[in-house]
């Protein structure tokens, strides 16, 4: 039986179409209460929330199916079982299939290759270096991420408006705080309360432990720089499972640090282990892999979207799906691609693009700078397990007071890092008795801090559709034109210098500033391509992530971000998505969509 949402949509769409040409049976079969595009971090949340509220939801995912546990082929693989030594991908394969994504330098190995999209199958152009790191399969990059989760604060939500940069966020911390809490309780976040206004505490499960060198660094450095707080990383790992989490089949983290291969324990948050399981359990979700959404279909007569068009990857056929609510959660770049590719009489420059801001204001977190040092005196000290986490130093610059004010740049940065025994690395060469003996001998420790800096929104940083270069399906590709600016460059100098100061204060030796390779995108925190704002003339989405010009379409991935903060963004995508989904259901019930 068609539900109330579909009946309304079907009735509405019928009024706008020529009945003679209408295949009503096919249309009914492809009609749902809501369509979610993408099944990654944000799509999983949209699916969970909408299905749990009773809507029949179609989730369209461009990539293949990845089932929790059964489709993690390398999850328990030992180093000696790999095809390539230590799982390092041969150069020839990287050059052939991943010439751009090999720039991650660390993440793409034999253990994880199957979770990365291939550059040769999904090409893009760059006028300047742009590193676009993608995972096209059910779960998206929620399988690959490093699970660091931090809340934004009002320092972040107010900065654009106060400083006249970009557009003011249409929401404040108070609007999203309950949704952070809601998401955190569900996914499980391990961390330590710090009470810092610039980094609001989450709802925490027990924190992971710092090792002896990190604890000494904290003691000595905070004595000299009390404002540079050192805390354990906040991660979406379960350290004390709740009944709700156990009911999803999730268990406590085992400190194996093999997470990006897929976690058989469901101990870190991924769509596959958590939100898609929750949505599936309602029996309200239809998940269709191998469906690349190409357009939002806009019904000119109704003044709203009737659904989406997708390319069925198996048959090559175009299929149309119908629903009165559409959630775009295909990731910042792909949601913008769909919008730019959806032209109509009403939207000649792309769906919802009256402001010409779709595809602009691309932001990332600039990184690759910091400092490293040796930590002598700890050679006979050990730690057990492989903690899938590091330490975190929250932002301590430009906090709104004279003491932290910088004259050379706006905003700030945080550090992620840690201390460890490099010869204990799983990927170090060596085997047999000699390797075992080496592992049990006293050995050196290294400490490292890497900055994650806020990037300002700039409309010149943009993506455009490239109709001259097509992908394997004959669809237009993306050309990126993105660069960091003077503000980021000035910040990077400070990121290096301040990291070295912290390590010097820790009493370590051979402190050296690091200045590595960085191209926008390498932070893998791309955002901003359909920003939220108050004014439809200068922004794409309103305070509830609705497209200003078409209220039944919501965009809730990184595209929505009006500024980037300096903290990892995925927690904010999840909170925005849950908030928007609940709003959509209420607005739908009131007939406001
Ligand atoms: C190695 C690595 C480490 C990271 N570490 C962190 C971290 O510590 N903390 C953090 O906050 N973030 C981290 N991230 C970033 C994080 O993974 C992303 O922010 C997050 O996954 C984005 O969620 P999303 O839903 O927007 O996109 P994704 O999770 O990428 O999901 C998008 C989905 O949409 C699908 N899709 C795309 N186009 C279409 C289409 N046209 N039709 C249908 N489906 C489509 C894709 O196949 C994909 O499944 C990391 C990422 C990587 C790769
Ligand atoms: S470290 Fe924890 S989350 Fe990561 S794979 Fe192991 S058990 Fe799973």
XYZ file of C-alpha atoms and ligand atoms in Angstrom:
654
model
C 0.000 0.000 0.000
C 1.315 3.407 -0.893
C 2.077 5.430 2.168
C 0.784 8.924 2.764
C 3.989 10.563 1.538
C 3.963 8.663 -1.748
C 0.273 9.214 -2.388
C 0.859 12.926 -2.098
C 3.884 12.776 -4.401
C 2.202 10.563 -6.959
C -0.851 12.794 -7.014
C 1.269 15.881 -7.318
C 3.427 14.454 -10.080
C 0.344 13.268 -12.001
C -0.999 16.792 -12.131
C 2.249 17.901 -13.768
C 2.563 15.198 -16.444
C 0.869 14.013 -19.625
C -1.265 11.057 -18.502
C -1.165 9.466 -21.948
C 2.574 8.906 -21.702
C 2.648 7.884 -18.146
C 3.610 4.374 -17.236
C 1.827 4.488 -13.901
C 2.786 0.951 -12.906
C 6.494 1.606 -13.399
C 6.117 4.870 -11.605
C 4.408 3.321 -8.599
C 7.135 0.664 -8.430
C 9.779 3.385 -8.325
C 7.990 5.645 -5.837
C 9.072 6.060 -2.234
C 8.501 8.439 0.665
C 12.071 9.671 0.460
C 15.181 9.170 -1.636
C 18.652 9.319 -0.111
C 21.539 9.674 -2.555
C 24.722 8.092 -1.212
C 25.175 5.599 1.630
C 28.296 7.005 3.322
C 28.673 8.961 6.514
C 25.774 11.357 5.899
C 23.591 9.098 3.714
C 23.619 6.406 6.401
C 22.306 8.894 8.933
C 19.583 10.150 6.602
C 18.514 6.542 5.945
C 18.417 5.682 9.654
C 16.463 8.741 10.732
C 13.926 8.690 7.909
C 13.219 4.952 8.122
C 12.956 5.015 11.905
C 10.297 7.711 11.521
C 8.305 5.295 9.363
C 9.115 6.565 5.870
C 9.730 4.113 3.035
C 13.196 5.150 1.930
C 15.165 4.387 -1.218
C 18.933 4.657 -0.787
C 20.736 4.973 -4.113
C 24.439 4.210 -4.063
C 26.712 4.436 -7.093
C 29.095 1.710 -5.940
C 28.923 -1.984 -5.159
C 27.409 -3.599 -2.093
C 29.650 -3.914 0.980
C 28.039 -5.941 3.756
C 29.212 -5.515 7.323
C 31.752 -8.250 8.220
C 31.281 -10.518 5.197
C 32.654 -7.969 2.727
C 35.806 -6.995 4.651
C 38.243 -9.386 2.896
C 41.416 -8.121 4.595
C 40.040 -7.491 8.100
C 42.025 -10.272 9.752
C 44.786 -10.699 7.192
C 48.289 -11.103 8.662
C 51.283 -9.307 7.107
C 52.633 -12.597 5.686
C 49.364 -13.308 3.896
C 49.503 -10.331 1.573
C 50.244 -10.496 -2.119
C 52.676 -7.574 -1.977
C 55.407 -7.213 0.688
C 53.862 -5.581 3.778
C 50.788 -4.816 1.686
C 52.535 -1.949 -0.135
C 50.949 -1.455 -3.535
C 53.358 -1.795 -6.501
C 54.175 1.495 -8.228
C 52.853 0.205 -11.563
C 49.361 -0.384 -10.106
C 49.362 2.963 -8.336
C 50.390 4.789 -11.494
C 47.804 2.929 -13.598
C 44.784 3.188 -11.279
C 45.513 5.716 -8.545
C 47.831 8.391 -9.976
C 46.077 11.036 -7.884
C 44.968 9.166 -4.811
C 48.462 7.762 -4.253
C 49.117 11.248 -2.907
C 47.552 10.131 0.389
C 50.910 8.404 0.868
C 49.698 6.115 3.663
C 46.048 5.147 3.395
C 45.923 3.242 0.124
C 47.484 -0.194 0.622
C 46.687 -3.755 -0.373
C 44.601 -3.912 2.809
C 42.345 -1.041 1.751
C 42.615 -0.796 -2.033
C 39.124 -2.239 -2.572
C 37.640 0.702 -0.649
C 39.122 3.354 -2.958
C 37.552 4.486 -6.234
C 39.922 4.132 -9.186
C 41.151 7.392 -10.738
C 41.219 5.891 -14.226
C 37.538 4.894 -13.978
C 36.518 8.164 -12.333
C 38.838 10.807 -13.783
C 38.906 14.485 -12.919
C 40.942 17.478 -14.056
C 42.861 19.959 -11.908
C 44.056 23.385 -13.006
C 46.191 23.304 -9.864
C 46.939 20.253 -7.758
C 43.771 18.949 -6.129
C 43.705 15.624 -4.289
C 40.254 14.080 -4.416
C 40.185 10.936 -2.280
C 37.051 8.826 -2.827
C 35.366 5.589 -1.827
C 32.531 4.482 -4.108
C 30.688 1.568 -2.495
C 28.014 1.047 0.139
C 29.293 2.861 3.244
C 31.449 5.308 1.295
C 34.401 6.677 3.209
C 32.842 5.822 6.567
C 34.895 2.624 6.191
C 38.150 4.462 5.559
C 38.072 7.382 7.923
C 40.381 7.932 10.898
C 37.357 8.349 13.242
C 38.485 11.614 14.849
C 35.352 13.481 15.972
C 35.140 17.004 17.379
C 32.294 19.448 17.822
C 32.280 22.900 16.261
C 31.767 25.780 18.691
C 30.259 29.238 18.428
C 33.766 30.469 17.685
C 33.272 28.607 14.388
C 29.613 29.429 13.756
C 30.070 33.163 14.428
C 33.401 33.791 12.694
C 32.164 34.393 9.142
C 29.538 36.908 10.262
C 31.860 38.755 12.644
C 34.763 38.905 10.220
C 32.822 39.529 7.012
C 34.248 36.383 5.406
C 31.983 34.249 3.179
C 28.421 34.224 4.525
C 27.167 33.995 8.087
C 26.061 30.534 9.177
C 22.265 30.504 9.587
C 22.651 28.397 12.741
C 24.530 28.678 16.011
C 25.965 26.116 18.391
C 22.730 25.961 20.398
C 20.871 24.819 17.259
C 23.117 21.842 16.657
C 24.285 20.938 20.202
C 21.331 18.577 20.903
C 22.021 16.820 17.604
C 25.707 16.393 18.418
C 24.601 14.744 21.642
C 22.051 12.585 19.846
C 24.613 11.366 17.295
C 27.413 10.865 19.817
C 25.304 8.717 22.121
C 24.371 6.537 19.179
C 27.756 6.131 17.481
C 29.896 6.008 20.649
C 32.705 8.522 21.149
C 35.715 7.877 23.338
C 37.420 10.940 24.817
C 38.312 13.117 27.758
C 36.348 16.071 29.162
C 38.367 19.298 28.943
C 35.771 22.049 29.414
C 37.174 24.243 26.637
C 34.765 26.743 25.031
C 36.482 26.477 21.643
C 36.112 22.666 21.632
C 32.884 21.693 23.406
C 33.028 18.298 25.095
C 31.111 15.424 23.554
C 29.161 12.705 25.344
C 32.109 10.446 26.050
C 32.734 6.792 26.651
C 35.997 6.092 28.571
C 39.033 7.733 27.013
C 41.900 5.781 25.511
C 45.178 6.080 27.409
C 48.150 8.263 26.600
C 51.506 6.508 26.701
C 54.368 7.519 28.996
C 56.038 9.891 26.531
C 52.747 11.630 25.717
C 51.972 12.018 29.427
C 55.383 13.593 30.035
C 54.939 15.864 27.027
C 51.601 16.985 28.436
C 53.050 17.686 31.894
C 56.058 19.659 30.698
C 54.509 21.494 27.772
C 51.360 22.559 29.638
C 53.594 23.897 32.457
C 55.138 26.273 29.945
C 52.111 26.807 27.660
C 48.980 26.259 29.768
C 46.738 27.345 26.886
C 48.052 24.527 24.632
C 46.034 21.741 26.194
C 47.086 18.200 25.325
C 44.311 15.630 25.390
C 43.717 12.178 23.993
C 42.077 12.111 20.560
C 38.288 11.954 20.493
C 37.355 8.992 18.346
C 34.173 7.249 17.191
C 35.207 3.990 18.877
C 33.230 2.090 21.459
C 35.144 1.610 24.700
C 32.088 0.823 26.853
C 29.247 -0.396 24.634
C 25.736 0.700 25.542
C 22.776 -1.673 25.297
C 21.673 0.202 22.172
C 25.077 -0.413 20.583
C 25.133 -4.072 21.621
C 21.691 -4.516 20.077
C 23.200 -3.457 16.740
C 25.759 -6.259 17.086
C 28.599 -3.916 18.054
C 31.368 -4.681 20.495
C 34.196 -2.980 22.384
C 37.294 -1.814 20.510
C 40.159 -4.342 20.693
C 43.019 -1.872 19.990
C 44.126 -3.589 16.800
C 44.382 -0.441 14.658
C 43.280 -2.273 11.517
C 40.114 -0.209 11.240
C 40.238 0.932 7.626
C 40.024 -2.712 6.505
C 36.549 -2.860 8.098
C 36.000 -3.775 11.730
C 34.457 -7.224 12.362
C 33.545 -6.049 15.893
C 31.674 -3.004 14.595
C 33.702 -1.136 17.209
C 34.215 2.047 15.207
C 31.383 3.922 13.589
C 30.712 3.151 9.951
C 27.462 3.318 8.020
C 27.849 -0.385 7.259
C 28.063 -1.443 10.907
C 25.675 1.091 12.407
C 23.265 3.378 10.565
C 22.522 1.097 7.608
C 21.993 -1.804 10.024
C 19.556 0.373 11.990
C 17.741 1.449 8.819
C 17.600 -2.111 7.511
C 16.109 -3.352 10.763
C 13.053 -1.076 10.283
C 12.258 -2.916 7.015
C 11.549 0.518 5.549
C 14.792 0.793 3.564
C 15.377 -0.265 -0.023
C 19.099 -0.048 -0.708
C 20.070 -0.126 -4.370
C 23.812 -0.288 -5.078
C 25.275 0.367 -8.556
C 22.931 3.291 -9.204
C 24.715 6.513 -10.114
C 22.370 9.426 -9.602
C 22.826 11.893 -12.435
C 20.116 14.476 -11.836
C 17.540 15.856 -9.467
C 14.331 16.029 -11.501
C 12.600 19.366 -11.081
C 8.884 19.608 -11.840
C 8.416 23.108 -13.225
C 4.643 23.101 -12.699
C 4.806 22.023 -9.075
C 7.851 24.091 -8.291
C 9.516 21.193 -6.525
C 11.556 18.090 -7.193
C 9.715 14.931 -8.199
C 12.708 12.640 -7.615
C 15.990 11.758 -9.295
C 17.372 10.097 -12.394
C 20.003 7.427 -12.012
C 22.172 5.377 -14.287
C 21.937 1.677 -13.586
C 25.601 0.626 -13.753
C 24.756 -2.960 -14.765
C 22.398 -2.263 -17.669
C 23.542 1.242 -18.620
C 19.873 2.274 -18.559
C 18.567 5.484 -17.105
C 15.989 4.931 -14.367
C 13.746 7.542 -12.785
C 12.792 7.354 -9.109
C 10.083 9.408 -7.428
C 9.676 10.785 -3.911
C 8.407 13.916 -2.185
C 11.635 14.229 -0.190
C 15.154 14.002 -1.617
C 18.343 13.978 0.456
C 21.619 14.568 -1.388
C 24.375 12.889 0.645
C 26.762 11.921 -2.140
C 29.724 13.841 -0.579
C 30.477 17.534 -1.084
C 31.842 17.227 -4.606
C 29.403 14.625 -5.895
C 26.305 16.361 -4.525
C 27.495 19.552 -6.244
C 28.161 17.542 -9.406
C 24.577 16.235 -9.365
C 23.218 19.752 -8.835
C 25.333 21.292 -11.617
C 24.346 18.445 -13.928
C 20.623 19.001 -13.219
C 19.743 21.813 -15.572
C 16.173 22.782 -16.398
C 14.237 25.752 -17.665
C 13.948 26.997 -14.061
C 17.573 26.209 -13.188
C 19.651 26.743 -16.353
C 22.905 26.940 -14.291
C 22.230 23.867 -12.242
C 19.663 22.796 -9.687
C 19.209 25.295 -6.849
C 21.966 27.461 -8.263
C 20.271 30.879 -8.369
C 23.127 32.277 -6.297
C 25.857 30.850 -8.577
C 27.446 29.410 -5.425
C 27.026 25.709 -6.274
C 30.518 24.297 -6.743
C 32.229 27.344 -5.213
C 33.848 28.029 -1.816
C 35.614 24.671 -1.725
C 37.416 24.216 1.586
C 39.581 21.529 3.135
C 41.847 21.422 6.179
C 45.374 22.321 5.181
C 47.919 20.006 6.754
C 51.366 18.515 6.255
C 53.123 20.993 8.584
C 54.112 20.505 12.210
C 57.154 19.202 14.057
C 58.842 15.961 15.102
C 61.441 15.029 17.698
C 63.257 12.138 19.340
C 62.400 11.255 22.935
C 65.548 9.889 24.610
C 65.382 8.261 28.019
C 62.395 6.048 27.319
C 64.189 3.239 25.454
C 63.163 0.572 27.960
C 59.560 1.781 28.178
C 56.747 -0.137 26.472
C 53.088 0.076 25.667
C 50.682 -2.688 24.801
C 48.184 -2.970 22.007
C 47.850 -0.770 18.958
C 45.824 2.223 20.052
C 43.799 3.354 17.010
C 44.125 6.975 18.032
C 46.626 9.695 18.905
C 46.790 12.845 20.981
C 45.034 16.119 20.194
C 45.922 19.734 20.917
C 42.827 21.941 20.488
C 42.991 25.338 18.841
C 44.765 27.955 20.977
C 45.037 30.910 18.539
C 42.521 33.726 17.856
C 40.097 32.669 20.566
C 38.592 36.151 20.813
C 40.881 37.582 23.497
C 43.990 39.758 23.249
C 46.284 37.027 24.577
C 45.567 34.615 21.729
C 45.086 37.210 18.978
C 47.300 36.921 15.883
C 47.874 39.863 13.596
C 49.072 37.754 10.658
C 46.064 35.467 10.054
C 42.436 34.751 10.957
C 41.088 31.576 12.619
C 43.255 28.732 13.900
C 44.454 25.157 13.874
C 44.689 22.062 16.060
C 47.329 19.333 16.188
C 46.983 15.589 15.916
C 49.947 13.399 16.711
C 51.485 11.055 19.194
C 54.573 9.242 20.422
C 55.584 5.697 19.601
C 58.319 3.182 18.920
C 58.908 3.310 15.152
C 60.447 -0.157 14.990
C 57.195 -1.620 16.309
C 55.407 -0.524 13.198
C 53.575 -3.401 11.554
C 54.887 -2.312 8.172
C 58.596 -2.216 9.144
C 60.663 -4.683 7.111
C 62.046 -7.855 8.715
C 60.729 -11.225 9.831
C 61.495 -14.349 11.863
C 63.659 -14.643 14.974
C 65.726 -11.531 14.200
C 62.609 -9.373 13.994
C 61.182 -10.801 17.213
C 64.448 -10.175 19.067
C 64.589 -6.607 17.750
C 61.046 -5.963 18.941
C 61.849 -6.962 22.496
C 65.006 -4.830 22.770
C 65.015 -1.287 24.146
C 64.590 1.153 21.281
C 64.088 4.774 20.304
C 60.864 6.763 20.537
C 59.664 9.450 18.129
C 57.095 12.177 18.775
C 55.191 13.965 16.053
C 52.615 16.778 15.846
C 50.748 17.560 12.609
C 48.612 20.669 12.232
C 45.085 20.762 10.802
C 44.372 24.350 9.762
C 41.132 26.136 8.933
C 40.788 27.209 5.303
C 38.702 30.282 4.539
C 35.814 30.109 2.050
C 36.696 31.782 -1.240
C 34.275 31.758 -4.197
C 37.238 31.483 -6.593
C 37.975 28.018 -5.210
C 35.564 26.074 -7.307
C 34.679 23.026 -9.368
C 33.037 23.164 -12.780
C 31.612 20.497 -15.044
C 33.923 19.442 -17.829
C 31.839 18.322 -20.803
C 34.928 17.699 -22.929
C 36.251 14.931 -20.669
C 33.722 12.195 -19.912
C 33.829 9.348 -17.401
C 33.310 5.658 -18.254
C 29.550 6.284 -18.454
C 29.911 9.224 -20.817
C 29.033 11.681 -18.033
C 30.797 15.026 -17.639
C 33.719 15.065 -15.210
C 34.850 17.724 -12.747
C 37.602 20.296 -13.152
C 38.902 21.655 -9.842
C 40.471 25.081 -9.482
C 41.402 25.390 -5.812
C 44.353 26.898 -3.956
C 45.184 27.955 -0.431
C 45.625 31.708 0.063
C 47.710 34.166 2.066
C 45.770 33.486 5.272
C 46.515 29.767 5.124
C 50.158 30.357 4.183
C 50.663 32.657 7.175
C 48.953 30.144 9.443
C 51.213 27.339 8.218
C 54.331 29.215 9.401
C 52.837 29.451 12.872
C 51.669 25.822 12.782
C 55.279 24.713 12.340
C 56.824 27.092 14.833
C 54.270 26.479 17.612
C 54.562 22.684 17.211
C 58.336 22.914 17.588
C 57.876 25.055 20.723
C 55.641 22.403 22.272
C 58.144 19.631 21.585
C 61.030 21.771 22.893
C 59.015 22.362 26.050
C 58.602 18.585 26.302
C 62.399 18.353 26.642
C 62.861 16.283 23.494
C 65.918 16.157 21.212
C 66.469 16.994 17.553
C 63.227 18.925 17.296
C 62.654 19.685 13.631
C 59.892 21.583 11.898
C 58.027 19.589 9.264
C 56.841 21.127 6.040
C 55.489 18.396 3.802
C 53.596 18.177 0.647
C 50.072 19.577 0.654
C 47.522 20.014 -2.102
C 43.941 21.042 -1.306
C 41.857 17.904 -0.860
C 44.646 15.973 0.865
C 42.998 16.709 4.228
C 40.074 14.616 2.843
C 37.728 17.113 4.466
C 36.347 18.703 1.306
C 33.345 20.936 1.887
C 31.506 24.156 1.027
C 30.115 23.536 -2.480
C 26.459 24.323 -1.600
C 26.780 26.454 1.481
C 24.121 27.176 4.072
C 23.212 30.820 4.598
C 20.433 33.225 5.372
C 20.181 34.894 1.969
C 19.172 32.898 -1.156
C 21.134 35.418 -3.233
C 24.429 34.374 -1.667
C 23.864 30.836 -0.431
C 22.308 27.571 -1.613
C 20.787 26.050 1.541
C 18.794 27.443 4.435
C 19.137 26.749 8.155
C 17.596 23.278 7.750
C 19.779 22.257 4.788
C 16.862 22.756 2.386
C 17.672 24.116 -1.037
C 16.447 27.725 -0.813
C 14.702 27.489 -4.166
C 13.276 23.979 -3.759
C 12.277 23.071 -0.248
C 11.811 19.325 -0.719
C 15.500 18.776 -1.503
C 17.998 18.654 1.373
C 21.788 18.618 1.039
C 23.425 17.458 4.261
C 26.966 16.381 3.447
C 30.075 18.585 3.490
C 28.624 20.702 0.674
C 26.498 22.509 3.277
C 29.398 23.934 5.284
C 29.656 27.734 5.363
C 33.073 27.615 7.007
C 35.459 24.794 7.786
C 36.511 25.259 11.434
C 39.807 23.448 12.065
C 38.310 20.275 13.482
C 37.503 17.098 11.581
C 34.083 17.656 10.045
C 32.229 14.339 9.812
C 30.554 14.593 13.235
C 29.034 17.876 12.069
C 27.796 16.291 8.821
C 26.122 13.545 10.861
C 24.512 16.007 13.288
C 23.310 18.269 10.457
C 21.881 15.251 8.646
C 19.992 13.921 11.675
C 18.654 17.415 12.365
C 17.556 17.946 8.753
C 15.944 14.498 8.486
C 13.857 15.069 11.581
C 12.881 18.502 10.308
C 11.930 17.039 6.914
C 9.600 14.495 8.506
C 7.877 17.148 10.623
C 7.632 19.602 7.713
C 6.320 16.806 5.490
C 3.597 15.972 7.996
C 2.532 19.629 8.027
C 2.446 19.695 4.214
C 5.227 22.290 4.096
C 7.470 20.529 1.609
C 41.743 8.054 5.035
C 40.649 8.965 5.511
C 40.688 9.465 6.816
C 39.653 10.304 7.270
N 39.655 10.684 8.579
C 38.632 11.424 9.071
C 38.560 11.734 10.453
O 39.389 11.305 11.252
N 37.540 12.507 10.895
C 36.603 13.001 10.049
O 35.717 13.737 10.501
N 36.622 12.694 8.726
C 37.618 11.922 8.227
N 37.645 11.581 6.892
C 36.631 12.160 6.016
C 35.330 11.402 6.072
O 35.511 10.104 5.593
C 34.310 12.159 5.226
O 34.157 13.465 5.769
C 32.950 11.507 5.211
O 32.997 10.174 4.824
C 32.050 12.284 4.276
O 30.758 11.759 4.350
P 29.801 11.856 3.083
O 28.564 11.155 3.429
O 29.725 13.266 2.657
O 30.605 11.130 1.930
P 31.076 9.563 1.760
O 31.229 8.979 3.104
O 32.198 9.644 0.854
O 29.776 8.933 1.096
C 29.279 9.365 -0.136
C 28.615 8.181 -0.823
O 27.891 8.659 -1.955
C 28.120 7.801 -3.054
N 27.917 8.572 -4.280
C 28.715 9.525 -4.802
N 28.180 10.016 -5.923
C 27.010 9.372 -6.110
C 26.017 9.436 -7.111
N 26.110 10.292 -8.139
N 24.959 8.597 -7.031
C 24.846 7.718 -5.998
N 25.776 7.622 -5.027
C 26.846 8.450 -5.069
C 29.556 7.327 -2.847
O 29.806 6.153 -3.560
C 29.620 7.165 -1.333
O 29.218 5.875 -0.940
C 38.624 10.714 6.393
C 38.583 10.204 5.099
C 39.574 9.327 4.662
C 39.478 8.765 3.276
S 41.102 -1.102 16.595
Fe 39.030 -1.306 17.354
S 37.753 -0.331 15.813
Fe 39.742 -0.673 14.866
S 39.543 -2.638 13.808
Fe 40.328 -3.077 15.862
S 38.530 -3.476 17.145
Fe 37.838 -2.492 15.278
